[in-house]
Structure formats: C-alpha cells, structure tokens
XYZ file of C-alpha atoms in Angstrom:
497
model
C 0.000 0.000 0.000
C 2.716 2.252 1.101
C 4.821 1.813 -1.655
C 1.784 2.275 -4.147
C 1.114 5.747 -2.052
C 5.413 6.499 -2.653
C 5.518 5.508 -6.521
C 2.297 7.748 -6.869
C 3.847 10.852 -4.909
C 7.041 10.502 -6.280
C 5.207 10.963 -10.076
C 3.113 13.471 -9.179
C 5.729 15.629 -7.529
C 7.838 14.931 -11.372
C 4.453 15.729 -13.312
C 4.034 18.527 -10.729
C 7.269 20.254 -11.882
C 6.333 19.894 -15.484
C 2.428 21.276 -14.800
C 3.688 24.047 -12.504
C 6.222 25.288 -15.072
C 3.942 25.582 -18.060
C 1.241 26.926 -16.099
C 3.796 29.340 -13.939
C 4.630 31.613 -17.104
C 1.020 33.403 -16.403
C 1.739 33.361 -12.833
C 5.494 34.851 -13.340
C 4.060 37.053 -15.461
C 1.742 38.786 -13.340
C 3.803 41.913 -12.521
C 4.698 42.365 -16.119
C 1.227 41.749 -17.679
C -0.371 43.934 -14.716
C 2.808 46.755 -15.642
C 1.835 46.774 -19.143
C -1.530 45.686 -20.361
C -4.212 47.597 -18.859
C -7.079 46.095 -16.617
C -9.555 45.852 -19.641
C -7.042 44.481 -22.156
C -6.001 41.999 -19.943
C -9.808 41.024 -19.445
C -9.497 40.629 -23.046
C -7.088 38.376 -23.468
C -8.846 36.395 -20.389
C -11.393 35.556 -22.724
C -9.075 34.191 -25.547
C -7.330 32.394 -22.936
C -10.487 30.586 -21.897
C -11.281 29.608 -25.775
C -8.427 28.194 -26.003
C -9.301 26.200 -22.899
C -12.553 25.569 -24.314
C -11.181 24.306 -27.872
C -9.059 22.025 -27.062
C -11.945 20.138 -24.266
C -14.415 20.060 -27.019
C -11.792 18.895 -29.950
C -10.207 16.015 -27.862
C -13.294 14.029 -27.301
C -12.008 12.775 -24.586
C -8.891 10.517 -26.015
C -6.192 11.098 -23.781
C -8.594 9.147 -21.169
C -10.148 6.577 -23.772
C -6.846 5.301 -24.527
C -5.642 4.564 -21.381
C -9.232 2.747 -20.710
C -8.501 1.037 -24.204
C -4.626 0.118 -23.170
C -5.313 -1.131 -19.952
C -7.811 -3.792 -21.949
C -6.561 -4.619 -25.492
C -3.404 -6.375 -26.214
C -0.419 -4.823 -25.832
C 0.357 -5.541 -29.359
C -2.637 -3.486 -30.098
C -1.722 -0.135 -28.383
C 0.500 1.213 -31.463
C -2.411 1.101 -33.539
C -4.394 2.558 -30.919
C -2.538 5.586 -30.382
C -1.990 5.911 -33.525
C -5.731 6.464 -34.914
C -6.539 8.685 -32.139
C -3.359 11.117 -33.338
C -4.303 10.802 -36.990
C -7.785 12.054 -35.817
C -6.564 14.634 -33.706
C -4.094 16.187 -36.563
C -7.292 15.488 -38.851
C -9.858 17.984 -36.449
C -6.949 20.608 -36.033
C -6.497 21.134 -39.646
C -9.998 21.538 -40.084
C -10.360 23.660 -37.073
C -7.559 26.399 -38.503
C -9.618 26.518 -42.013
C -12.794 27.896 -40.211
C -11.281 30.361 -37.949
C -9.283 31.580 -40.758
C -11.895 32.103 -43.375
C -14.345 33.080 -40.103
C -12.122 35.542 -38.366
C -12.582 38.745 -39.236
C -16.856 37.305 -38.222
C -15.587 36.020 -35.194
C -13.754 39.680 -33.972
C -17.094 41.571 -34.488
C -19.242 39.051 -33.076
C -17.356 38.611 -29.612
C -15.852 42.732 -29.775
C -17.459 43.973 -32.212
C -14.302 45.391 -34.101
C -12.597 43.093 -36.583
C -8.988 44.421 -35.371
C -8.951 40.796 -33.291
C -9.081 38.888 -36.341
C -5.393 37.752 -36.214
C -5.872 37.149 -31.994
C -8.366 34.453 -33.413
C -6.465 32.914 -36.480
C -3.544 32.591 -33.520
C -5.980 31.156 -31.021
C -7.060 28.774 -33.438
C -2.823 27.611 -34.370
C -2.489 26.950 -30.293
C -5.542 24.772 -30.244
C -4.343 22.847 -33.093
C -0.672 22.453 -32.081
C -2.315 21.545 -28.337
C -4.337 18.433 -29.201
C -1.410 16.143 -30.707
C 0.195 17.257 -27.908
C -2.304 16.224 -25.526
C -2.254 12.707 -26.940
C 1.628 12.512 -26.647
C 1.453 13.517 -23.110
C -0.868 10.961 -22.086
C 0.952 8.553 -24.211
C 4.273 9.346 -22.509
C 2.278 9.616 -18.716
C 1.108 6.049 -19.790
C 4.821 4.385 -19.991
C 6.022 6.553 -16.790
C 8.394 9.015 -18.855
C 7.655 10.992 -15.954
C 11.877 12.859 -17.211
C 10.685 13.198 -20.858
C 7.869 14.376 -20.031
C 9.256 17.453 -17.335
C 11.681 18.066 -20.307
C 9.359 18.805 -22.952
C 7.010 21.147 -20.024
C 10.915 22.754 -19.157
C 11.486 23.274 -22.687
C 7.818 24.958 -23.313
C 8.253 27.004 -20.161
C 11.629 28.961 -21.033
C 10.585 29.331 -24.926
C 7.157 30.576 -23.772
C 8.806 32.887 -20.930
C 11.678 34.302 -23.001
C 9.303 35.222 -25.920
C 6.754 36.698 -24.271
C 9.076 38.950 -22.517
C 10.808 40.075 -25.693
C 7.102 40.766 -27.080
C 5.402 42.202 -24.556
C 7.561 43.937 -22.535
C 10.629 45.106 -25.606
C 8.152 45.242 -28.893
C 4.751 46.305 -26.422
C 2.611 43.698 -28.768
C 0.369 43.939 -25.388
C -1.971 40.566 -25.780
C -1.018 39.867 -29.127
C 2.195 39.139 -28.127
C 0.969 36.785 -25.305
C -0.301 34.485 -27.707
C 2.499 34.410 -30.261
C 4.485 33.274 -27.062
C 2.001 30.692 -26.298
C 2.290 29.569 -30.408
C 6.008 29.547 -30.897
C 6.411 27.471 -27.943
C 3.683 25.002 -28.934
C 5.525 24.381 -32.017
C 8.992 23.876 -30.374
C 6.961 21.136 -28.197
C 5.955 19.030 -31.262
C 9.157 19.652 -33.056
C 10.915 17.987 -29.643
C 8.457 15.418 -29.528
C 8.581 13.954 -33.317
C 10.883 11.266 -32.764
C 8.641 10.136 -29.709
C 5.940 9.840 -32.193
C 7.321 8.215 -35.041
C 8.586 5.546 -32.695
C 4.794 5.208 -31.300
C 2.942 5.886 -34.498
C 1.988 3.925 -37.693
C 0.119 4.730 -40.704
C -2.471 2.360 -40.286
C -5.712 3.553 -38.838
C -8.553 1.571 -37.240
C -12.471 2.704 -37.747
C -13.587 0.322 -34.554
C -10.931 2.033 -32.190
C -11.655 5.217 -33.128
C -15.613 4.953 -32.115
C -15.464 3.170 -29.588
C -12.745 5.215 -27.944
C -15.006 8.386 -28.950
C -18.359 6.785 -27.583
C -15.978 6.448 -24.290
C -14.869 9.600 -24.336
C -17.638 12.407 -25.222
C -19.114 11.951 -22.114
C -15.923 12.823 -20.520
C -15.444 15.517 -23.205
C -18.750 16.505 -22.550
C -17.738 16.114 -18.922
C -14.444 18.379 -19.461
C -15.778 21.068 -21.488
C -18.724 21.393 -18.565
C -15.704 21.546 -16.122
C -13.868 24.190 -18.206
C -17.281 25.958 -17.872
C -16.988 25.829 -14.186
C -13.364 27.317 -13.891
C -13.239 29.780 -17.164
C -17.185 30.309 -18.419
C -18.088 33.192 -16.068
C -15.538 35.277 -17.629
C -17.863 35.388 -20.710
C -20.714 35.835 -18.111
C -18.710 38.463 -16.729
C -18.087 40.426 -20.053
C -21.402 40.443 -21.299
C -22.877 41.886 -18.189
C -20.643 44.223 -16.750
C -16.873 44.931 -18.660
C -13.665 44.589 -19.636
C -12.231 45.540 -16.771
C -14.252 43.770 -14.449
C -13.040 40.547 -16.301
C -9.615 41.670 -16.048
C -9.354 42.018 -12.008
C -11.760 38.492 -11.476
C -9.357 36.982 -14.181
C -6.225 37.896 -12.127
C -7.890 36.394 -8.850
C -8.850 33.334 -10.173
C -5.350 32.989 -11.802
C -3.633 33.225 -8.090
C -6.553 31.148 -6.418
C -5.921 28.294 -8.795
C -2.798 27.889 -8.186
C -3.733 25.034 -5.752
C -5.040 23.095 -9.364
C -1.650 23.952 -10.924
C 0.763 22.875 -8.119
C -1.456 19.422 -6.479
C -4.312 18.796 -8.653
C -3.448 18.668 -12.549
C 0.024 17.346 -11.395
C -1.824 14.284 -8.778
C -4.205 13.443 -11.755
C -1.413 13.201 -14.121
C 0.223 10.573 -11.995
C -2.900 8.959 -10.281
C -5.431 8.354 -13.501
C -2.880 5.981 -14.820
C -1.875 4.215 -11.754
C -6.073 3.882 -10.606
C -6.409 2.180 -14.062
C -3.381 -0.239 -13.537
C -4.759 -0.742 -9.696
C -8.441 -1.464 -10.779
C -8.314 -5.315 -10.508
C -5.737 -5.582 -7.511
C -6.940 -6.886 -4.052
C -6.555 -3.467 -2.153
C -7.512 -0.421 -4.836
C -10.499 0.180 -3.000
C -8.109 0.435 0.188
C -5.693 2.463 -1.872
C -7.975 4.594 -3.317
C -9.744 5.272 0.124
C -6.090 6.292 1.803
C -5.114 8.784 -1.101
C -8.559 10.896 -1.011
C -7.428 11.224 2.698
C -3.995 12.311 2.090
C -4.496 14.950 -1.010
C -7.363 16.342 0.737
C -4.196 16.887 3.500
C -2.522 18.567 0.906
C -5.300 20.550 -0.705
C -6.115 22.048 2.558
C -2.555 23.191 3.689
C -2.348 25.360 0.742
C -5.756 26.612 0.316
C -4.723 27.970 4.270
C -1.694 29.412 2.605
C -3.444 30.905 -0.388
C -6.966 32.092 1.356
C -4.560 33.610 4.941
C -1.951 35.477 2.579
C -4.299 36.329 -0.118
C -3.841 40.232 0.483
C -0.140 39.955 0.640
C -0.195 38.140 -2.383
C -1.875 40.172 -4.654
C 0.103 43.075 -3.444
C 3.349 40.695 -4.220
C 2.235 40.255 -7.662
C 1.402 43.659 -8.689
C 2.179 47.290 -7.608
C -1.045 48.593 -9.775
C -4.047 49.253 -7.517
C -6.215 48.430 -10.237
C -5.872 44.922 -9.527
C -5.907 44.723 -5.512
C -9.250 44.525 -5.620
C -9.312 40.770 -7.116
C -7.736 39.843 -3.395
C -11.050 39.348 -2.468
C -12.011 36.128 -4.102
C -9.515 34.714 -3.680
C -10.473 32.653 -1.023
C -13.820 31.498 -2.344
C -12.543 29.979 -5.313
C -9.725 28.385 -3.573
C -12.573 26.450 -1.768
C -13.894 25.698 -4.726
C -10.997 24.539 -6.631
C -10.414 21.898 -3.202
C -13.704 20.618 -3.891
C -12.893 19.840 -7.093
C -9.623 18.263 -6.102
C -11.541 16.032 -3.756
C -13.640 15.363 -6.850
C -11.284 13.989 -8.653
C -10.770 10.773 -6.662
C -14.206 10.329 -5.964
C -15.255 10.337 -9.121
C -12.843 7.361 -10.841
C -15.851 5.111 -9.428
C -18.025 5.752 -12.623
C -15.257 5.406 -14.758
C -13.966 1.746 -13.143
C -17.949 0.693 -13.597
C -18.594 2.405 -16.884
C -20.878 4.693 -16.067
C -19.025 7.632 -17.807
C -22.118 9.022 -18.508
C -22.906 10.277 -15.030
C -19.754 12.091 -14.780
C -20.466 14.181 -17.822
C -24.304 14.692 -16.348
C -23.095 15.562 -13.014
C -20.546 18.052 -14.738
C -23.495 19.459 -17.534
C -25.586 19.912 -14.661
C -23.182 22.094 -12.812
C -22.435 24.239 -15.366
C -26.142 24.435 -16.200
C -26.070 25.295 -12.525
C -23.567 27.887 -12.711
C -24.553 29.688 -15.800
C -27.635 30.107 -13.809
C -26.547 31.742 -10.805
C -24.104 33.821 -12.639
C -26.617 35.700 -14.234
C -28.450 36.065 -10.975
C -25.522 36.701 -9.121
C -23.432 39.199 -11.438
C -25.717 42.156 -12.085
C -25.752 42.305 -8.338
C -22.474 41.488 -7.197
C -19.922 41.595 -9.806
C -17.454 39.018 -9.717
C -17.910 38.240 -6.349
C -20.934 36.822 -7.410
C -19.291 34.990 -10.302
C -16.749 33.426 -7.419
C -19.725 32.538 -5.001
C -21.396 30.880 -8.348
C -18.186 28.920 -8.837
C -18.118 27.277 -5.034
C -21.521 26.088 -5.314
C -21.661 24.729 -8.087
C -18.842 22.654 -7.281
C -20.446 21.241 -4.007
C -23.273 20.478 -6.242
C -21.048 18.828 -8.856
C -19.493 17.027 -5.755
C -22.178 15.809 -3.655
C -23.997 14.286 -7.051
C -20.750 12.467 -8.044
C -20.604 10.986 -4.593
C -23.648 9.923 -4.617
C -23.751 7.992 -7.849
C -20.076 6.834 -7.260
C -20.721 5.133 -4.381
C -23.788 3.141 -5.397
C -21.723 1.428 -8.530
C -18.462 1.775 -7.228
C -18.448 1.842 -3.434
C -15.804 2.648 -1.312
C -15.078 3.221 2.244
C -13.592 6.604 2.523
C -11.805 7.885 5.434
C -14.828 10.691 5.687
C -13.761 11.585 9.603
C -10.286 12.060 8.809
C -11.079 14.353 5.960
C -13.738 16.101 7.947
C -10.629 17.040 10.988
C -8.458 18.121 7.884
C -11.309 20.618 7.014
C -12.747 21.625 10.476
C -8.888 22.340 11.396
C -8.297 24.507 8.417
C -11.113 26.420 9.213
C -10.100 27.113 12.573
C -6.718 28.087 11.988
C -8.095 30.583 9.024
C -10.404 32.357 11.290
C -7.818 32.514 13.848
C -5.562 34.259 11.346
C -8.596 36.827 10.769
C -8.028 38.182 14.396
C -4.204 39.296 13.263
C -5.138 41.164 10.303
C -4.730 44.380 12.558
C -1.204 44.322 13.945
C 1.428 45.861 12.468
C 2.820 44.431 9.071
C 5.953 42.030 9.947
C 3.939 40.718 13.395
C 1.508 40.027 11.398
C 2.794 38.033 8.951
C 4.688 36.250 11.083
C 1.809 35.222 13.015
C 0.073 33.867 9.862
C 2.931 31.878 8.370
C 3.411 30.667 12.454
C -0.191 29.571 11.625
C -0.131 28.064 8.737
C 3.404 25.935 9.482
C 1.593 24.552 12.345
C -1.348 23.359 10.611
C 0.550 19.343 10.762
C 0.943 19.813 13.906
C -3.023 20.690 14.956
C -3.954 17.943 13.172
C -1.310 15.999 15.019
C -2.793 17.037 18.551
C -6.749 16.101 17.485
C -5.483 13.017 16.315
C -5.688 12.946 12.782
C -2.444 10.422 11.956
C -2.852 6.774 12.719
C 0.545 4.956 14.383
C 1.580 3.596 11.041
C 1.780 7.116 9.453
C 3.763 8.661 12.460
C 6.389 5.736 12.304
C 6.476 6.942 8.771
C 6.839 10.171 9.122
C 9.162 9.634 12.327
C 11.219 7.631 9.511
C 11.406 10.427 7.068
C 12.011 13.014 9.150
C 15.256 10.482 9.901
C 16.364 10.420 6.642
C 15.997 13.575 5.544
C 16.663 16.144 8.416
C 20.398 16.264 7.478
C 21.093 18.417 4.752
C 24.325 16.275 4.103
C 21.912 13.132 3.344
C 20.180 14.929 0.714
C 22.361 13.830 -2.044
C 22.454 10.390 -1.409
C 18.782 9.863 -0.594
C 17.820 11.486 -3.956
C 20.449 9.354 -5.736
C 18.400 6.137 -4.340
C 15.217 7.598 -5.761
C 14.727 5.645 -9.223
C 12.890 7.961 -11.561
C-alpha cells in the first residue's frame, strides 16, 4: 500500500514540476502583464485564454482518457495502432479547425468585440488549439509508460521558450496581448518539433475505424464532462463580459489565476500521476483500500495550501502587482480556492463511474453544474460583480461534488476515510479564522503570526489526532532520513525515476 502511495507521490511531484512550469509563465508574469496591459485588455485576453481552454476540451473528445481505458484492456500488441488512430484524428480535427477560424475571423472579432482588429488574436488562437491536441495525446501517451523525465523536459522546454518570448514581445516590442499568444504559439511548435521522434517511434500509418468509435463513444461523455468543467473554472468570464466589462473581467481573471494555483501545483500534477496508476490498480486486491487512503492524504494537501493561499491572499496580490487596479481581485480569492479543493476532492471520488462504466454520469453531473452555474451567474453578477461569479463557482462545485458521490458510491463503493477528511477541514477552518483576528497588527507581526499559523497546521492535526501509528512511524522515519542536509544527495540518488 505504502509503496503504491510512494511511486504515486514521487510521479506526481515529477508531473508537478512539469504542470507548474507551463502553467507558472502566467503566474510569473503577473507583474509584467499587470505593468503593461491595462485592466480591460487583460480582461481581453482572459477571454481568448479561456477559448483556447474551451477548444481544445471540445476537440479532444475525450482521447487522452479513452486510450488509457482502451490500453489497460486490449493487447499490448494493439496499443501502437491505438494511439496511432486517435493522433491521426486529432491532426485530422486541427487542420480543419484552422480553415474555419481563418476564413471566419474577421466574423468572429465583431461578433465577440465587435471590431474586426482581433481577427489575427483568433487565427492565432485557433494555431495553439491545433498544435495543443497532438500534444495532448503525446502527453498521455508518454504519462502512460512513466516518462515521468521526458515528459518534465518537454514542459521545461515549453516554459523557457514561452517565458523568453513573451518577454521580448510584450515587454521590448509592447505587442500587449497579441504578443501573449504568439508566445504561447512559438512554444507550442517547439513542443511538437521535440516530440517527433517520440511519435514516429509510437505511431503507424495504419488507422482503425472500430478504435476510433469506440474510444469516442468512451470519451464524449468525458469531453462533454471536461468542457462542462472548463465551464466551471473559465465560463463566467464570458458571463462576466457580457454583463458588466472589460475591466471587471480583467481584475476576477487575475484572482482566479492566483486562487488556482492550488489546481496547478497538487491537482493537474496528482491526476497526471494517479489516472494511470487507478487504471493499472483497478483489478488488484486493495484499490479500494488504496484509493480510500489517497482521497485522505491529497485532501491533507489541498487544505494546507488553500490555508496558505486564502490567509496570505492580500499579501499576495500586493506581491504580484504594484497597480491598484488589480488589488481589488484579493477578495475572491479565497472562495474559489474552496472551490478549486472541492474539485480536487472530486477527482478521486469520481474514478468510481469510470472503473464501472458509467461515464455518462460524470459528464451529467458536470453538464448539470455548469447548467447550474450559468444560472446563478446571471443572478448573481448584475448584483455582485465578480464576487458573485466566485460565489457561483463554489456552489456549483459542491453540487457537482455531492452528485458524483452519490452515484459513485452506489456502482463503485468505497469506504472513505470521511472523519479524517472532515478534521483536515474543520482544522483549516479554525486556523483561518484565527488568522482573521491578526489582520490588525502591524505588518511584519503580522505576517509572522500567519505563516506561524499556517506551518503549524501538521501539527493541529497531530494534537486532534488525525495520523494513525503507522503514518507517524512513517513520518518519524522520514524526518530520519531527511533532516540532514548532508543526506540529501544520497537519498535522492536512491530515488529511481
């Protein structure tokens, strides 16, 4: 069990790198974007940034999970073909997805700005969705066979291009957003240039009909399901733009950008490394067991930096910008940091349709959100701007989490450690309204009083008896190992990537 829980940490802290550095080139940034690009341009480019999102949920139709539900039950002789007529139909829809935005642009500008001056942002938009869904399929390809190295190389790689050219464009030539996503192209392409011998060795140029449906008739309900979850994180800014402005897009977009941090450093990075490994644990004795024991422990790790994230929140935003414009965004910061742990939690809980095949509850319980969430958006947003876009957010995910429970557990049933998760979040709570009573004193007291908090957060849990005697000897263990800096080196060197 243990050494399951190690092999799975020790990926997702690899993928984690990987995730965090392509992701961290908005976060990085920040200061410069926030320097540069006024409030309702950046709002702007928020909203390209969420098609792009949105293009390349709805184009995948859901493949990079089909084929790991289609290698984990074909022959292994099979899988070459496999992958290799879901990337021939992926190249296939991105082709065809660049001819319409490129004969629809200048359509497309006025109909979302009403000015056709966008008309290149969408040609552009449309390049990164089509150099993103081969890519996709590589990635899950290459998470498949543990390339956990390859595949932090190829995120490394994407991160400096992406970082160095933006830079030069935004901040030498002032392209503003335009320059943004010809940072985001250029290192798209570099990806797939890197990654062409990887896919000659795993492709062929035979194609099979049979795959290809049924691995779509498995998938568009988690497409369906993705594109609803995309919805969740990224529709409101639509919301947001069509009822208020540009600029109120621009400050909620910042927010959200800092608040989901917690999906860019645990939760893309844990699913990277746990889908595969639930898949390959499925018919073993004590996956149930497993799967029970690793809810508990990234709901540990979910909570510990929502804390971080929701009691630093206004030193944060100050951190990552000197405009005032922006400070505002501070505010929701803990709300959708909530509601990005929910979906964390989520993510576990929800493998139970997929191990029974009932897919198509996922997507429902997803659709139904967003349905949800559209909803309260408009009733929320004429009223209370994007705070009520963030309070939208967290409720829709409890909804989207309570019905995947529910259904989960009546094909799929498993005992999860519900008490132990319930001290994780009753003890988080605490220690966050405790920090609220600081908030007054003076500047360094005060943070040091928070961070005080939040380092002690182990240690509450510790003292309400949240760790079981197996998982202090553990950590008693580790803490032997690796509390002398002059150990470091050789305890990595036993690590086998």
């Amino acid at each position: 069990m243990f050494k399951d829980i190690r092999s799975l940490t020790k990926h997702s802290m690899i993928y984690s790198v990987g995730n965090v550095a392509t992701r961290l080139v908005g976060i990085i940034l920040i200061p410069l974007y926030t320097r540069v690009i006024p409030v309702d341009m950046f709002g702007i480019y928020a909203l390209f940034e969420v098609t792009i999102q949105f293009g390349q949920g709805l184009l995948l139709f859901g493949l990079p999970t089909a084929i790991f539900r289609w290698f984990s039950t074909e022959k292994i002789e099979q899988r070459r073909l496999i992958f290799s007529t879901a990337f021939h139909f992926s190249v296939f829809i991105s082709f065809l997805l660049c001819l319409i935005f490129f004969f629809g642009r200048i359509e497309l500008s006025n109909l979302f700005f009403h000015a056709d001056s966008y008309a290149i942002h969408f040609v552009l938009t449309a390049l990164i969705i089509a150099c993103l869904l081969p890519t996709q399929l590589l990635s899950a390809k290459l998470r498949f066979d543990n390339k956990s190295l390859h595949f932090i190389s190829v995120k490394l790689v994407k991160f400096f291009t992406q970082l160095i050219v933006t830079i030069i464009l935004v901040a030498k030539i002032k392209a503003g957003i335009l320059g943004i996503l010809w940072g985001h192209f250029i290192s798209d392409v570099i990806v797939l240039i890197i990654l062409i011998p990887y896919t000659l060795k795993n492709i062929t140029l035979n194609f099979n009909h049979s795959f290809l449906i049924g691995m779509i008739r498995f998938g568009v309900p988690l497409s369906i399901s993705g594109l609803s979850s995309r919805f969740l994180n990224m529709g409101d800014r639509y919301i947001l733009g069509l009822l208020t402005d540009m600029k109120t897009v621009g400050i909620y977009a910042i927010g959200y950008k800092i608040a989901n941090l917690v999906d860019t450093l645990i939760i893309q990075s844990f699913q990277n490394a746990f889908i595969p490994m639930a898949w390959k644990k499925v018919s073993t004795q004590n996956s149930k067991r497993f799967y029970a024991k690793t809810l508990t422990y990234l709901s540990f790790l979910l909570a510990w930096i929502a804390l971080f994230l929701s009691v630093f929140r206004h030193e944060i935003i100050h951190l990552f910008t000197k405009n005032s414009d922006y400070w505002e965004a501070s505010n929701i910061i803990g709300i959708v940091v909530l509601a990005v742990c929910i979906k964390g939690v989520a993510t576990i809980v929800k493998m139970g349709l997929q191990f029974s095949k009932q897919t198509k509850y996922i997507a429902l319980s997803v659709f139904t959100a967003a349905l949800l969430n559209a909803g309260l958006n408009f009733l929320f947003i004429p009223k209370y701007s994007f705070y009520g876009a963030a309070y939208a957010t967290l409720a829709s995910f409890v909804f989207m989490m309570g019905f995947v429970l529910l259904l989960s557990q009546k094909y799929y049933p498993v005992q999860y450690e519900w008490k132990r998760i319930f001290l994780i979040s009753i003890s988080c709570f605490f220690l966050y309204i405790t920090s609220l009573s600081v908030n007054h004193y003076q500047s360094v007291l005060k943070i040091i009083l928070k961070l005080i908090m939040v380092l002690f957060y182990p240690l509450v849990l510790y003292v309400i008896r949240f760790f079981d005697k197996n998982e202090i000897y553990r950590l008693k263990g580790a803490w032997v190992k690796w509390r002398n800096p002059q150990n470091w080196k050789h305890n990595l060197k036993k690590i086998k990537l």
